[in-house]
Amino acid sequence: MSYDFGPILLTFRLASATTAILLILGIPLASWLAFTRFKLKAVIETVVSMPLVLPPTVIGFYLLLVLGHNGPVGRLAEQLLDLKLVFSFAGLVVASVLYSLPFMVHPLQAGFQGIPYSLVEASYVLGKSRIHTLFRVLLPNMIPAILTGIVLSFAHTIGEFGVVLMIGGSIPGETRVASIAIYDEVQALNYGEANFHALVLFAVTFAILLMVYFVNKKLLKPLKE
Amino acid sequence: MMIAFLLFCGTVCAGEKLTIAAASDLQFVMKEVVSLYRQRSETDIQVVYGSSGNLFSQIKAGAPYDLFFSADSAYPKLLKKEGMTADSPKPYATGRIVLWSRKDSGISVKKGMKVLLDPKVKKIAIANPRHAPYGKRARESLKYYGLWEKIQGKIVLGENISQTAQFVHTGNAQVGIIALSLALAPEMKKEGAYLLIPARSHKPQEQSFVILKGVKTEEAYRFAEFTKSKEARRLFKIYGLSLPAKEKDLSR
């Protein structure tokens, strides 16, 4: 029996794209949350954390309404970019970015908050710009936090199921990620194929989480001492 | 750059392909029809299975399917009404339901519908009647035999007919009401026995397919034509999906 690697590769492509976008969005958002004195900060933090507790079907349902071709965002994307956001890979990326947002922002925010503010002040006093301070002072001092954010977002996207089920439609090569393929194969009574995908995900998830614990121990130690 | 590539490769990098949305009762027969079609065409065909109702709502929400093989005729007709089809729905089969159980379950479905009242039957699997046509037929039939109220506590709902089949195939439900086309699949035949439920106990289930509006309409017509060919019809028949009697009127 030959196994289909398509869904696994698609899962990794989705997780990579999602993580890359989350990193770009997460850094400014997390640094703002870490340093702002904005009164409604708690509201923004709550919104960022919502995907942690909301059932994926709730997110999927609203995304279907918003991203669908009658929804405001869906229509705009179709008209301006000729991009379909439901039942397409691009749609899954948008959904995953939302769904994994807290897994990137939380570690980053903790990373920013863990840096003594005097370092930032010293940089400003020496006449360095905010961008320079971010890239030369802040980020290099929070590498474990960045790695944790990357790894957790990646792993969480791999584990996505409910949202993809609602807005994906299980199209091979497009939205049929590994978790969905397992569901489909079980229904088709192909337990062998389902087992193959499940085992790969099991192994990959284990390896990823092991790496998180390893990285945290190894890199945080010298900082703590 | 990298992200843009990752984002758009999925839609752009792939070659010519046809995506078919098919009701779950076609899970096994469609695989064979498609592999037969592949022998004569370069087109890559992908089939996505689900309950007809779920596929219908996906299509309405803009899912990029080229053809829709529904397990009834109502959903394709609705799509036509909404102006989402390139063509009128065409009947391709009449669906039948069966009572199914595992050989090793100690329950003999040959005894007929009354077996459902057997205390050894703890769970009865049917497809969700809200969006799965085979579930609707199962409910009608159970009502016809006056069993619907009596077995309420035992019913488990599959999301579509092949999940329903999986519930009984794994033995987690002792008896299931599933599509004949699934009962005739080798995987199911090997493990269980079935009893055809008389057609008079439920509404006739005419099944239609329809070509959806899209860019690959011509290729879709070619595949649609192929499903009417003798070889394709033979496959449908093996899986208990015979054409409605009035077929001749429609092919005119």
Coordinates of C-alpha atoms in Angstrom, one line a residue:
Chain A
M1 CA 0.0 0.0 0.0
S2 CA 1.4 3.4 -1.0
Y3 CA 0.7 6.2 1.4
D4 CA -0.3 9.7 0.3
F5 CA 2.0 12.3 1.7
G6 CA -0.1 15.1 0.2
P7 CA -2.1 15.9 3.4
I8 CA 1.0 15.9 5.6
L9 CA 2.9 18.2 3.3
L10 CA -0.1 20.5 3.1
T11 CA -0.3 20.6 6.8
F12 CA 3.3 21.6 7.0
R13 CA 2.9 24.2 4.3
L14 CA -0.1 25.7 6.2
A15 CA 1.8 25.6 9.5
S16 CA 4.8 27.3 8.0
A17 CA 2.8 30.1 6.3
T18 CA 0.8 30.7 9.4
T19 CA 3.8 30.8 11.6
A20 CA 5.7 33.2 9.3
I21 CA 2.7 35.6 9.2
L22 CA 2.1 35.3 12.9
L23 CA 5.7 36.2 13.6
I24 CA 5.5 39.3 11.5
L25 CA 2.2 40.4 13.1
G26 CA 3.0 39.1 16.6
I27 CA 6.2 41.1 17.3
P28 CA 4.6 44.6 16.9
L29 CA 1.4 43.5 18.6
A30 CA 3.2 41.8 21.5
S31 CA 5.6 44.7 22.1
W32 CA 2.7 47.1 22.1
L33 CA 0.8 45.0 24.6
A34 CA 3.9 44.7 26.7
F35 CA 4.7 48.4 27.0
T36 CA 1.5 50.3 26.4
R37 CA -0.4 52.1 29.2
F38 CA -3.5 52.1 27.1
K39 CA -6.6 51.9 29.3
L40 CA -8.4 49.3 27.3
K41 CA -5.4 47.0 27.1
A42 CA -7.2 44.3 29.0
V43 CA -9.9 44.3 26.2
I44 CA -7.3 43.8 23.5
E45 CA -5.6 41.1 25.5
T46 CA -8.9 39.3 26.0
V47 CA -9.6 39.4 22.3
V48 CA -6.2 38.0 21.5
S49 CA -6.7 35.1 24.0
M50 CA -10.3 34.2 22.9
P51 CA -9.2 31.5 20.5
L52 CA -7.7 29.6 23.5
V53 CA -11.2 28.9 24.9
L54 CA -13.7 29.4 22.1
P55 CA -14.9 26.3 20.4
P56 CA -13.3 26.1 16.9
T57 CA -16.8 25.8 15.5
V58 CA -17.6 29.3 16.7
I59 CA -14.5 30.7 15.0
G60 CA -15.3 28.6 11.9
F61 CA -18.9 29.7 11.8
Y62 CA -18.1 33.4 12.0
L63 CA -15.2 33.0 9.6
L64 CA -17.5 31.4 7.1
L65 CA -19.9 34.3 7.4
V66 CA -17.1 37.0 7.2
L67 CA -14.8 35.3 4.6
G68 CA -17.6 33.8 2.5
H69 CA -18.4 35.4 -0.9
N70 CA -21.3 37.2 0.7
G71 CA -19.2 38.3 3.7
P72 CA -17.6 41.7 3.9
V73 CA -14.0 40.4 3.9
G74 CA -14.6 37.6 1.4
R75 CA -16.2 40.0 -1.1
L76 CA -13.4 42.5 -0.8
A77 CA -10.7 39.8 -1.3
E78 CA -12.5 38.4 -4.3
Q79 CA -12.9 41.8 -5.9
L80 CA -9.5 43.3 -5.2
L81 CA -7.2 40.3 -5.2
D82 CA -9.3 37.6 -7.0
L83 CA -8.8 35.5 -3.9
K84 CA -11.3 33.1 -2.5
L85 CA -11.1 32.9 1.3
V86 CA -13.4 29.9 2.0
F87 CA -12.6 26.4 0.8
S88 CA -9.2 27.5 -0.3
F89 CA -5.6 27.4 1.1
A90 CA -5.5 31.1 1.5
G91 CA -8.6 31.0 3.6
L92 CA -7.1 28.3 5.9
V93 CA -4.0 30.6 6.4
V94 CA -6.3 33.5 7.4
A95 CA -8.2 31.2 9.8
S96 CA -5.1 29.6 11.3
V97 CA -3.5 33.0 11.9
L98 CA -6.5 34.0 14.0
Y99 CA -6.8 30.6 15.6
S100 CA -3.1 30.4 16.7
L101 CA -2.7 34.1 17.5
P102 CA -2.5 33.7 21.3
F103 CA 0.2 31.0 20.9
M104 CA 2.5 33.5 19.2
V105 CA 1.5 36.7 21.1
H106 CA 1.6 35.3 24.7
P107 CA 5.2 34.0 24.7
L108 CA 6.4 37.1 22.8
Q109 CA 4.6 39.4 25.3
A110 CA 6.1 37.6 28.2
G111 CA 9.5 37.8 26.5
F112 CA 9.2 41.6 26.1
Q113 CA 8.0 42.0 29.7
G114 CA 10.9 39.9 30.9
I115 CA 13.5 42.3 29.7
P116 CA 14.6 45.0 32.3
Y117 CA 13.2 48.3 31.0
S118 CA 16.5 50.0 31.9
L119 CA 18.0 48.3 28.8
V120 CA 15.5 50.0 26.6
E121 CA 16.0 53.4 28.3
A122 CA 19.8 53.0 27.9
S123 CA 19.4 52.4 24.2
Y124 CA 17.1 55.5 23.9
V125 CA 19.6 57.6 25.9
L126 CA 22.3 56.5 23.6
G127 CA 20.3 58.0 20.7
K128 CA 19.1 54.7 19.1
S129 CA 15.8 54.6 17.3
R130 CA 12.9 52.5 18.3
I131 CA 13.4 50.1 15.4
H132 CA 17.1 49.8 16.2
T133 CA 16.3 49.2 19.8
L134 CA 13.7 46.5 18.9
F135 CA 16.1 44.6 16.6
R136 CA 19.4 45.1 18.5
V137 CA 18.3 45.2 22.1
L138 CA 14.9 43.6 22.7
L139 CA 14.7 40.7 20.2
P140 CA 18.2 39.3 20.8
N141 CA 17.4 39.2 24.6
M142 CA 14.3 37.1 24.1
I143 CA 15.3 34.4 21.8
P144 CA 13.7 31.6 23.9
A145 CA 10.4 33.5 23.9
I146 CA 10.6 33.8 20.1
L147 CA 11.4 30.2 19.6
T148 CA 8.6 29.2 21.9
G149 CA 6.1 31.3 20.0
I150 CA 7.2 29.9 16.7
V151 CA 7.1 26.3 17.8
L152 CA 3.8 26.6 19.6
S153 CA 2.1 28.4 16.7
F154 CA 3.4 25.8 14.3
A155 CA 2.3 22.9 16.5
H156 CA -1.1 24.4 17.2
T157 CA -1.7 24.9 13.5
I158 CA -0.9 21.3 12.9
G159 CA -3.4 20.3 15.5
E160 CA -6.2 22.4 13.9
F161 CA -9.3 20.5 13.0
G162 CA -12.6 22.1 13.8
V163 CA -12.0 25.4 12.0
V164 CA -10.6 23.6 8.9
L165 CA -13.6 21.3 8.9
M166 CA -16.0 24.3 8.9
I167 CA -14.3 26.5 6.2
G168 CA -12.0 24.0 4.4
G169 CA -14.2 21.4 2.7
S170 CA -11.5 18.7 2.4
I171 CA -10.2 19.5 -1.1
P172 CA -7.1 17.5 -1.8
G173 CA -4.0 19.6 -2.2
E174 CA -5.9 22.7 -1.1
T175 CA -7.6 22.2 2.2
R176 CA -7.3 18.5 2.9
V177 CA -4.8 18.7 5.8
A178 CA -3.7 15.7 7.7
S179 CA -6.2 16.0 10.6
I180 CA -9.0 16.2 8.0
A181 CA -7.6 13.3 6.0
I182 CA -7.7 11.1 9.1
Y183 CA -11.3 11.9 9.6
D184 CA -12.1 11.2 6.0
E185 CA -10.1 7.9 5.8
V186 CA -11.8 6.6 8.9
Q187 CA -15.2 7.2 7.3
A188 CA -14.0 5.5 4.2
L189 CA -13.0 2.5 6.4
N190 CA -9.3 3.0 5.3
Y191 CA -8.0 2.5 8.8
G192 CA -4.4 1.9 7.4
E193 CA -4.2 5.2 5.7
A194 CA -5.8 7.0 8.7
N195 CA -3.2 5.3 11.0
F196 CA -0.4 6.5 8.8
H197 CA -1.4 10.1 9.0
A198 CA -2.2 9.8 12.7
L199 CA 1.2 8.2 13.4
V200 CA 3.1 10.9 11.5
L201 CA 1.2 13.7 13.4
F202 CA 1.8 11.9 16.7
A203 CA 5.5 11.7 16.1
V204 CA 5.9 15.2 14.8
T205 CA 3.9 16.7 17.7
F206 CA 5.9 14.8 20.2
A207 CA 9.2 16.0 18.6
I208 CA 8.1 19.6 18.5
L209 CA 6.9 19.7 22.1
L210 CA 10.1 17.9 23.3
M211 CA 12.0 20.6 21.5
V212 CA 10.1 23.4 23.3
Y213 CA 11.0 21.9 26.7
F214 CA 14.5 21.3 25.6
V215 CA 15.0 24.8 24.3
N216 CA 13.4 26.4 27.3
K217 CA 15.7 24.5 29.7
K218 CA 18.8 24.9 27.8
L219 CA 18.5 28.6 26.8
L220 CA 16.8 29.9 30.0
K221 CA 19.4 28.4 32.3
P222 CA 22.2 30.9 31.6
L223 CA 19.8 33.8 31.8
K224 CA 18.6 32.8 35.2
E225 CA 22.0 32.3 36.8
Chain B
M1 CA 8.2 36.3 -1.0
M2 CA 8.4 33.0 0.7
I3 CA 5.0 33.5 2.3
A4 CA 3.4 34.7 -0.9
F5 CA 4.7 31.5 -2.5
L6 CA 3.4 29.3 0.3
L7 CA 0.1 31.1 0.1
F8 CA -0.6 31.0 -3.6
C9 CA 1.1 27.9 -4.7
G10 CA -1.9 25.8 -3.8
T11 CA -4.1 27.4 -6.3
V12 CA -1.6 28.2 -9.1
C13 CA 1.0 25.5 -9.2
A14 CA -1.5 22.6 -9.7
G15 CA -2.4 21.5 -13.3
E16 CA -5.8 20.9 -14.8
K17 CA -8.1 19.2 -12.4
L18 CA -11.7 18.6 -11.8
T19 CA -13.2 18.6 -8.3
I20 CA -16.3 16.6 -7.6
A21 CA -18.4 16.9 -4.6
A22 CA -20.1 13.5 -4.0
A23 CA -22.6 12.2 -1.5
S24 CA -20.9 9.7 0.9
D25 CA -22.9 6.8 -0.4
L26 CA -20.8 7.0 -3.5
Q27 CA -17.6 6.6 -1.5
F28 CA -16.7 3.3 -3.1
V29 CA -18.4 3.4 -6.5
M30 CA -17.0 6.8 -7.4
K31 CA -13.5 5.7 -6.7
E32 CA -13.9 3.0 -9.4
V33 CA -15.7 5.3 -11.9
V34 CA -12.9 7.9 -11.5
S35 CA -10.1 5.3 -12.0
L36 CA -11.9 4.0 -15.1
Y37 CA -12.1 7.6 -16.4
R38 CA -8.5 8.2 -15.7
Q39 CA -7.5 5.5 -18.2
R40 CA -8.9 7.7 -21.0
S41 CA -8.3 11.2 -19.8
E42 CA -5.4 13.3 -18.6
T43 CA -7.6 15.3 -16.3
D44 CA -6.8 14.9 -12.6
I45 CA -10.0 14.2 -10.7
Q46 CA -10.5 14.8 -7.0
V47 CA -13.5 13.7 -5.2
V48 CA -14.7 15.2 -1.9
Y49 CA -17.2 13.3 0.1
G50 CA -19.8 14.5 2.6
S51 CA -23.5 14.5 3.4
S52 CA -25.4 16.1 0.5
G53 CA -26.7 18.8 2.8
N54 CA -23.3 19.7 4.0
L55 CA -21.9 19.8 0.4
F56 CA -24.9 21.9 -0.6
S57 CA -24.1 24.5 2.0
Q58 CA -20.4 24.5 1.1
I59 CA -21.3 25.0 -2.6
K60 CA -23.6 27.9 -1.6
A61 CA -20.8 29.4 0.4
G62 CA -18.6 29.3 -2.7
A63 CA -16.8 26.0 -2.6
P64 CA -14.9 25.5 -5.9
Y65 CA -16.6 22.2 -7.0
D66 CA -17.2 21.5 -10.7
L67 CA -19.8 18.7 -10.3
F68 CA -22.2 17.8 -7.5
F69 CA -23.4 14.2 -7.1
S70 CA -26.1 14.5 -4.5
A71 CA -27.8 11.6 -2.8
D72 CA -31.2 13.2 -3.6
S73 CA -32.6 15.5 -6.2
A74 CA -33.8 18.2 -3.9
Y75 CA -30.4 19.8 -3.3
P76 CA -29.4 20.0 -7.0
K77 CA -32.7 21.5 -7.8
L78 CA -32.3 24.1 -5.1
L79 CA -28.9 25.0 -6.6
K80 CA -30.4 25.4 -10.0
K81 CA -33.0 27.7 -8.6
E82 CA -30.3 29.8 -7.1
G83 CA -28.7 30.1 -10.5
M84 CA -25.5 28.3 -9.4
T85 CA -25.6 25.5 -12.0
A86 CA -24.6 25.3 -15.6
D87 CA -27.2 22.8 -16.4
S88 CA -30.3 21.0 -15.1
P89 CA -30.0 18.3 -12.5
K90 CA -29.9 14.8 -14.1
P91 CA -31.0 11.7 -12.1
Y92 CA -28.3 9.0 -12.0
A93 CA -29.6 6.5 -9.5
T94 CA -32.3 5.5 -7.1
G95 CA -31.0 5.1 -3.5
R96 CA -32.0 2.2 -1.3
I97 CA -31.5 1.7 2.4
V98 CA -30.6 -1.5 4.2
L99 CA -30.4 -2.8 7.7
W100 CA -26.8 -3.7 8.4
S101 CA -24.9 -5.4 11.3
R102 CA -21.6 -7.2 11.8
K103 CA -21.5 -11.0 11.4
D104 CA -20.0 -11.3 14.9
S105 CA -22.5 -9.0 16.6
G106 CA -24.8 -11.9 17.4
I107 CA -27.7 -10.1 15.8
S108 CA -29.4 -11.3 12.6
V109 CA -30.7 -8.5 10.5
K110 CA -32.4 -11.1 8.4
K111 CA -35.2 -11.2 11.0
G112 CA -36.3 -7.8 9.7
M113 CA -37.0 -4.4 11.3
K114 CA -38.2 -5.9 14.6
V115 CA -34.6 -6.8 15.4
L116 CA -34.2 -3.2 16.4
L117 CA -36.3 -3.9 19.5
D118 CA -34.0 -6.7 20.6
P119 CA -32.5 -5.8 24.0
K120 CA -29.1 -6.8 22.6
V121 CA -29.3 -3.9 20.3
K122 CA -28.0 -1.0 22.4
K123 CA -27.2 1.5 19.7
I124 CA -28.7 2.0 16.2
A125 CA -26.8 4.2 13.8
I126 CA -28.6 6.3 11.2
A127 CA -27.4 9.3 9.2
N128 CA -28.4 12.7 10.5
P129 CA -31.8 13.3 8.9
R130 CA -31.4 17.0 9.0
H131 CA -28.9 17.1 6.2
A132 CA -28.3 13.5 5.0
P133 CA -30.9 12.2 2.5
Y134 CA -30.3 8.6 3.6
G135 CA -31.0 9.6 7.2
K136 CA -34.3 11.1 6.0
R137 CA -35.2 7.8 4.4
A138 CA -34.2 5.9 7.5
R139 CA -36.4 8.1 9.7
E140 CA -39.4 7.7 7.3
S141 CA -39.0 4.0 7.3
L142 CA -38.7 3.7 11.0
K143 CA -41.9 5.8 11.3
Y144 CA -43.6 3.6 8.8
Y145 CA -42.9 0.6 10.9
G146 CA -44.0 2.4 14.1
L147 CA -40.5 2.0 15.5
W148 CA -39.3 5.7 15.5
E149 CA -40.6 6.6 19.0
K150 CA -39.7 3.2 20.5
I151 CA -36.0 3.3 19.6
Q152 CA -35.4 7.1 20.3
G153 CA -33.0 6.3 23.2
K154 CA -30.9 4.0 21.0
I155 CA -30.2 6.2 18.0
V156 CA -26.8 7.6 17.2
L157 CA -26.5 10.0 14.3
G158 CA -23.7 9.8 11.8
E159 CA -22.6 13.1 10.1
N160 CA -23.1 11.4 6.8
I161 CA -24.0 7.9 5.6
S162 CA -20.4 6.7 5.5
Q163 CA -19.7 7.8 9.0
T164 CA -22.9 5.9 9.9
A165 CA -21.5 2.9 8.2
Q166 CA -18.3 3.3 10.1
F167 CA -20.2 3.3 13.4
V168 CA -21.7 -0.2 12.7
H169 CA -18.6 -1.4 10.9
T170 CA -16.6 -0.9 14.1
G171 CA -19.3 -2.5 16.1
N172 CA -19.9 0.5 18.2
A173 CA -23.5 0.5 17.1
Q174 CA -24.9 -3.0 16.8
V175 CA -27.3 -2.2 13.9
G176 CA -27.3 0.6 11.3
I177 CA -29.5 1.8 8.5
I178 CA -27.1 2.6 5.7
A179 CA -27.0 2.9 1.9
L180 CA -27.2 -0.3 -0.2
S181 CA -24.3 1.1 -2.1
L182 CA -22.1 1.0 1.0
A183 CA -23.4 -2.4 2.1
L184 CA -22.2 -3.8 -1.3
A185 CA -18.7 -2.4 -0.9
P186 CA -16.1 -5.2 -0.4
E187 CA -15.0 -3.8 3.0
M188 CA -18.5 -3.9 4.4
K189 CA -19.5 -7.2 2.7
K190 CA -16.6 -9.0 4.3
E191 CA -17.6 -8.0 7.8
G192 CA -21.4 -8.0 7.9
A193 CA -24.8 -8.9 6.6
Y194 CA -27.6 -6.7 5.3
L195 CA -31.3 -6.8 4.7
L196 CA -32.9 -4.6 2.0
I197 CA -35.6 -2.4 3.6
P198 CA -38.7 -2.4 1.4
A199 CA -39.0 0.7 -0.8
R200 CA -42.6 1.2 0.1
S201 CA -41.6 2.2 3.6
H202 CA -40.0 5.5 2.6
K203 CA -40.2 8.1 -0.1
P204 CA -38.4 7.2 -3.3
Q205 CA -34.8 8.5 -3.2
E206 CA -34.0 9.7 -6.7
Q207 CA -30.4 10.8 -6.8
S208 CA -29.3 13.6 -9.2
F209 CA -26.1 15.2 -10.2
V210 CA -25.6 18.7 -11.6
I211 CA -22.8 20.6 -13.3
L212 CA -21.9 23.7 -11.4
K213 CA -21.1 27.1 -12.9
G214 CA -17.4 27.5 -13.1
V215 CA -14.3 27.7 -15.3
K216 CA -14.0 24.0 -16.1
T217 CA -17.5 23.4 -17.3
E218 CA -16.5 21.7 -20.5
E219 CA -14.3 19.1 -18.8
A220 CA -17.2 18.7 -16.3
Y221 CA -19.6 17.9 -19.2
R222 CA -17.2 15.3 -20.5
F223 CA -17.1 13.5 -17.1
A224 CA -20.9 13.8 -16.8
E225 CA -21.3 12.2 -20.2
F226 CA -18.9 9.4 -19.1
T227 CA -21.0 8.5 -16.1
K228 CA -23.8 7.7 -18.5
S229 CA -21.6 5.3 -20.5
K230 CA -22.2 1.5 -20.4
E231 CA -19.0 0.8 -18.4
A232 CA -19.8 3.5 -15.8
R233 CA -23.4 2.3 -15.5
R234 CA -22.2 -1.2 -14.9
L235 CA -20.1 0.0 -11.9
F236 CA -23.1 1.9 -10.5
K237 CA -25.2 -1.2 -10.9
I238 CA -22.7 -3.4 -9.0
Y239 CA -23.1 -1.0 -6.1
G240 CA -26.9 -1.3 -6.2
L241 CA -27.4 2.1 -7.8
S242 CA -29.7 1.5 -10.7
L243 CA -31.3 4.2 -12.7
P244 CA -34.8 5.4 -12.1
A245 CA -37.3 3.7 -14.5
K246 CA -38.0 7.0 -16.4
E247 CA -34.4 7.3 -17.4
K248 CA -35.3 7.2 -21.1
D249 CA -37.4 10.3 -21.0
L250 CA -34.5 12.2 -19.6
S251 CA -31.8 11.2 -22.0
R252 CA -33.9 12.5 -24.9

